Amino acid sequence: MIRRLALFVIVTALLVAAAVWLADRPGQVVIHWQGWRLDTTVPVLVLALASLALKLVRAIIGFPRHVLANRQARRTRDGYRALSDGLAAIASGDPRRARKLARRADKLLEDRSLTGLLTAQAAELSGDESDAERRFTTMVERPETAFLGLKGLLALAQKRGEQGAALDYAHRAWALGGPTDGIAATLFDLQARAGQWPEAEATLMEAKKRGAMSNGDVLHARALVLLERSRVTADPAEAVKLTLSAHKADSGFVPAATQTAALFHRLGKPRKAESVIATTWRINPHPDLVEASMALAPAETPLQRVKRVEKLVRANPDSPDGHMALAEAALAAKLWGQARTHLQAALAERPTGGLYVLLAKLEREETQDEAAAQAWLAKSTTAPAEPAWVCTKCNKSADSWSVTCPHCGTVDGLVWK
Ligand SMILES: [Zn+2]
């Protein structure tokens, strides 16, 4: 500041001295050029020339800085373009182009934190896991990119089947609080896989509070937790309380209904068992419910069974499973007409191999028409199979439902299809 002031005083003094010196030496200047005539005094001409020279010097000195600023702006612009094109290449699954653009963006943009996600994802996409891991780890260090870094590390650990490491990353990402983006469901899944049911239940409560999972998903996952807790409870009264809560959390969930019914049956409360089965049948008609209902009275006659199934199906009468269950009960009771009606209704809705086998049985038992029976059986070999519990992850089927897939261990992987 003081140096600037001193410079200002000196320059002003010099200018004043120069002006005084020029004023003391008057003189005329006349310029003739191309028919033009310019009349002026020497001081004016000197001042005009000095001002022109000053402008020229400033332009020459400022030139490189101007060029540099322009170049820097162009580099930044090209860097951002490489960054956005690279992210587009990731989205379209082009690893080679993504890596090339990531390298370009890295070179052009000075701030590496901007290019971290692109370079890490490009490395991951092209299968360079150790490079991706290194870059995601760097992202974890900055609070602004920590969540994305942890998410990347979590995905890598899951891909490698490192459950312990995955659980740790999911915990840390969840603990950051901010954007949750699928982490709640992943953390729940990892905790359930590790058998940490109380922790998984706590995650659900927190997810509900944060709005990180849909209400329906929270209720279904809670039903899983309660069902699993009931399975390991020694006290039957406590166990039925837990399964009943599971059934109430997700009333369409068949395994919760059948387990609750079985426990009520064991406690000598068949009415309650029947009510639970009927509630779920109304929402989700399923053959396991028919089986659970029949298990409540194993000594019934075929005719009593027909009555039992009729009563259950009435709450939701038009499902193919309802018609199949009624046809089977009617066949066992030799009620041929009723059996035929329901088999034909089921045939219109869902012709499966199992259905053709029942039609063949009907032809054999009612009219002893072997030719007709063989015709149905021939159809059964090419017809689609009956629905079954199939894992959404490994696509293998299981004989009965369990919380984890018996083949690949996926939690809640088994669906009826
Ligand atoms: Zn599976």
PDB file of N, CA and C in Angstrom, residues 4 6 12-13 31 95 99 104 110 123 135 149 165 173 177 185 214 286 299 303-304 336 338 343 347 356 370 380 409:
ATOM      1  N   ARG A   4       2.772   1.572  -3.172  1.00  0.00           N
ATOM      2  CA  ARG A   4       1.916   2.063  -4.256  1.00  0.00           C
ATOM      3  C   ARG A   4       1.739   3.566  -4.169  1.00  0.00           C
ATOM      4  N   ALA A   6       3.770   5.708  -2.756  1.00  0.00           N
ATOM      5  CA  ALA A   6       5.047   6.340  -3.110  1.00  0.00           C
ATOM      6  C   ALA A   6       5.198   6.397  -4.625  1.00  0.00           C
ATOM      7  N   THR A  12       3.281  11.145 -10.376  1.00  0.00           N
ATOM      8  CA  THR A  12       2.590  12.436 -10.492  1.00  0.00           C
ATOM      9  C   THR A  12       3.612  13.582 -10.585  1.00  0.00           C
ATOM     10  N   ALA A  13       4.647  13.520  -9.721  1.00  0.00           N
ATOM     11  CA  ALA A  13       5.682  14.567  -9.705  1.00  0.00           C
ATOM     12  C   ALA A  13       6.378  14.635 -11.063  1.00  0.00           C
ATOM     13  N   ILE A  31       1.602  19.732 -39.900  1.00  0.00           N
ATOM     14  CA  ILE A  31       1.814  18.504 -40.684  1.00  0.00           C
ATOM     15  C   ILE A  31       0.959  18.587 -41.944  1.00  0.00           C
ATOM     16  N   PRO A  95     -16.905 -49.170 -21.907  1.00  0.00           N
ATOM     17  CA  PRO A  95     -15.759 -48.995 -21.009  1.00  0.00           C
ATOM     18  C   PRO A  95     -14.550 -48.334 -21.667  1.00  0.00           C
ATOM     19  N   ARG A  99     -12.996 -44.815 -20.290  1.00  0.00           N
ATOM     20  CA  ARG A  99     -11.645 -44.687 -19.724  1.00  0.00           C
ATOM     21  C   ARG A  99     -10.860 -43.603 -20.454  1.00  0.00           C
ATOM     22  N   ARG A 104      -8.742 -38.028 -20.189  1.00  0.00           N
ATOM     23  CA  ARG A 104      -8.716 -36.689 -20.775  1.00  0.00           C
ATOM     24  C   ARG A 104      -9.217 -35.652 -19.754  1.00  0.00           C
ATOM     25  N   GLU A 110      -8.101 -29.421 -13.243  1.00  0.00           N
ATOM     26  CA  GLU A 110      -7.119 -29.486 -12.159  1.00  0.00           C
ATOM     27  C   GLU A 110      -7.695 -30.135 -10.909  1.00  0.00           C
ATOM     28  N   ALA A 123     -12.986 -47.284 -14.469  1.00  0.00           N
ATOM     29  CA  ALA A 123     -12.102 -48.397 -14.103  1.00  0.00           C
ATOM     30  C   ALA A 123     -12.931 -49.632 -13.757  1.00  0.00           C
ATOM     31  N   ARG A 135      -9.578 -45.519  -6.391  1.00  0.00           N
ATOM     32  CA  ARG A 135     -10.215 -44.225  -6.653  1.00  0.00           C
ATOM     33  C   ARG A 135     -11.431 -44.003  -5.754  1.00  0.00           C
ATOM     34  N   GLY A 149     -18.254 -42.727  -2.806  1.00  0.00           N
ATOM     35  CA  GLY A 149     -17.091 -43.599  -2.665  1.00  0.00           C
ATOM     36  C   GLY A 149     -17.453 -44.887  -1.946  1.00  0.00           C
ATOM     37  N   ALA A 165     -17.010 -57.204   4.420  1.00  0.00           N
ATOM     38  CA  ALA A 165     -16.578 -55.877   3.953  1.00  0.00           C
ATOM     39  C   ALA A 165     -17.782 -55.097   3.450  1.00  0.00           C
ATOM     40  N   ALA A 173     -21.946 -46.022   4.939  1.00  0.00           N
ATOM     41  CA  ALA A 173     -22.732 -45.177   4.030  1.00  0.00           C
ATOM     42  C   ALA A 173     -24.051 -44.772   4.695  1.00  0.00           C
ATOM     43  N   GLY A 177     -25.983 -40.619   6.873  1.00  0.00           N
ATOM     44  CA  GLY A 177     -27.283 -39.966   7.064  1.00  0.00           C
ATOM     45  C   GLY A 177     -27.900 -39.407   5.804  1.00  0.00           C
ATOM     46  N   ALA A 185     -32.165 -50.799   2.004  1.00  0.00           N
ATOM     47  CA  ALA A 185     -32.538 -52.168   1.616  1.00  0.00           C
ATOM     48  C   ALA A 185     -31.310 -53.070   1.549  1.00  0.00           C
ATOM     49  N   SER A 214     -40.013 -47.663   0.988  1.00  0.00           N
ATOM     50  CA  SER A 214     -41.463 -47.457   0.892  1.00  0.00           C
ATOM     51  C   SER A 214     -42.134 -48.163   2.077  1.00  0.00           C
ATOM     52  N   HIS A 286     -53.516 -69.056  -2.491  1.00  0.00           N
ATOM     53  CA  HIS A 286     -52.279 -69.812  -2.685  1.00  0.00           C
ATOM     54  C   HIS A 286     -52.495 -71.254  -2.208  1.00  0.00           C
ATOM     55  N   ALA A 299     -58.079 -85.662  10.097  1.00  0.00           N
ATOM     56  CA  ALA A 299     -58.903 -86.883  10.092  1.00  0.00           C
ATOM     57  C   ALA A 299     -60.221 -86.711   9.348  1.00  0.00           C
ATOM     58  N   LEU A 303     -65.618 -85.817   1.923  1.00  0.00           N
ATOM     59  CA  LEU A 303     -66.745 -84.876   1.799  1.00  0.00           C
ATOM     60  C   LEU A 303     -66.595 -83.670   2.731  1.00  0.00           C
ATOM     61  N   GLN A 304     -66.096 -83.950   3.941  1.00  0.00           N
ATOM     62  CA  GLN A 304     -65.837 -82.840   4.887  1.00  0.00           C
ATOM     63  C   GLN A 304     -64.762 -81.907   4.313  1.00  0.00           C
ATOM     64  N   TRP A 336     -67.946 -86.109  -9.359  1.00  0.00           N
ATOM     65  CA  TRP A 336     -67.394 -85.909 -10.714  1.00  0.00           C
ATOM     66  C   TRP A 336     -67.843 -84.595 -11.370  1.00  0.00           C
ATOM     67  N   GLN A 338     -68.835 -81.782 -10.076  1.00  0.00           N
ATOM     68  CA  GLN A 338     -68.194 -80.615  -9.444  1.00  0.00           C
ATOM     69  C   GLN A 338     -66.724 -80.530  -9.859  1.00  0.00           C
ATOM     70  N   LEU A 343     -62.332 -77.969 -12.967  1.00  0.00           N
ATOM     71  CA  LEU A 343     -61.176 -78.207 -13.860  1.00  0.00           C
ATOM     72  C   LEU A 343     -61.318 -77.372 -15.129  1.00  0.00           C
ATOM     73  N   LEU A 347     -58.901 -74.536 -16.448  1.00  0.00           N
ATOM     74  CA  LEU A 347     -58.333 -74.686 -17.792  1.00  0.00           C
ATOM     75  C   LEU A 347     -58.425 -73.366 -18.564  1.00  0.00           C
ATOM     76  N   TYR A 356     -53.797 -80.900 -16.474  1.00  0.00           N
ATOM     77  CA  TYR A 356     -54.077 -81.960 -17.444  1.00  0.00           C
ATOM     78  C   TYR A 356     -54.033 -83.342 -16.779  1.00  0.00           C
ATOM     79  N   GLU A 370     -60.016 -94.468 -21.282  1.00  0.00           N
ATOM     80  CA  GLU A 370     -58.549 -94.454 -21.284  1.00  0.00           C
ATOM     81  C   GLU A 370     -57.987 -93.585 -22.426  1.00  0.00           C
ATOM     82  N   SER A 380     -50.153 -82.813 -21.091  1.00  0.00           N
ATOM     83  CA  SER A 380     -49.503 -82.386 -19.840  1.00  0.00           C
ATOM     84  C   SER A 380     -47.984 -82.275 -20.000  1.00  0.00           C
ATOM     85  N   GLY A 409     -28.698 -68.328  -0.983  1.00  0.00           N
ATOM     86  CA  GLY A 409     -28.678 -67.560   0.265  1.00  0.00           C
ATOM     87  C   GLY A 409     -29.303 -66.180   0.181  1.00  0.00           C
TER      88      GLY A 409
END
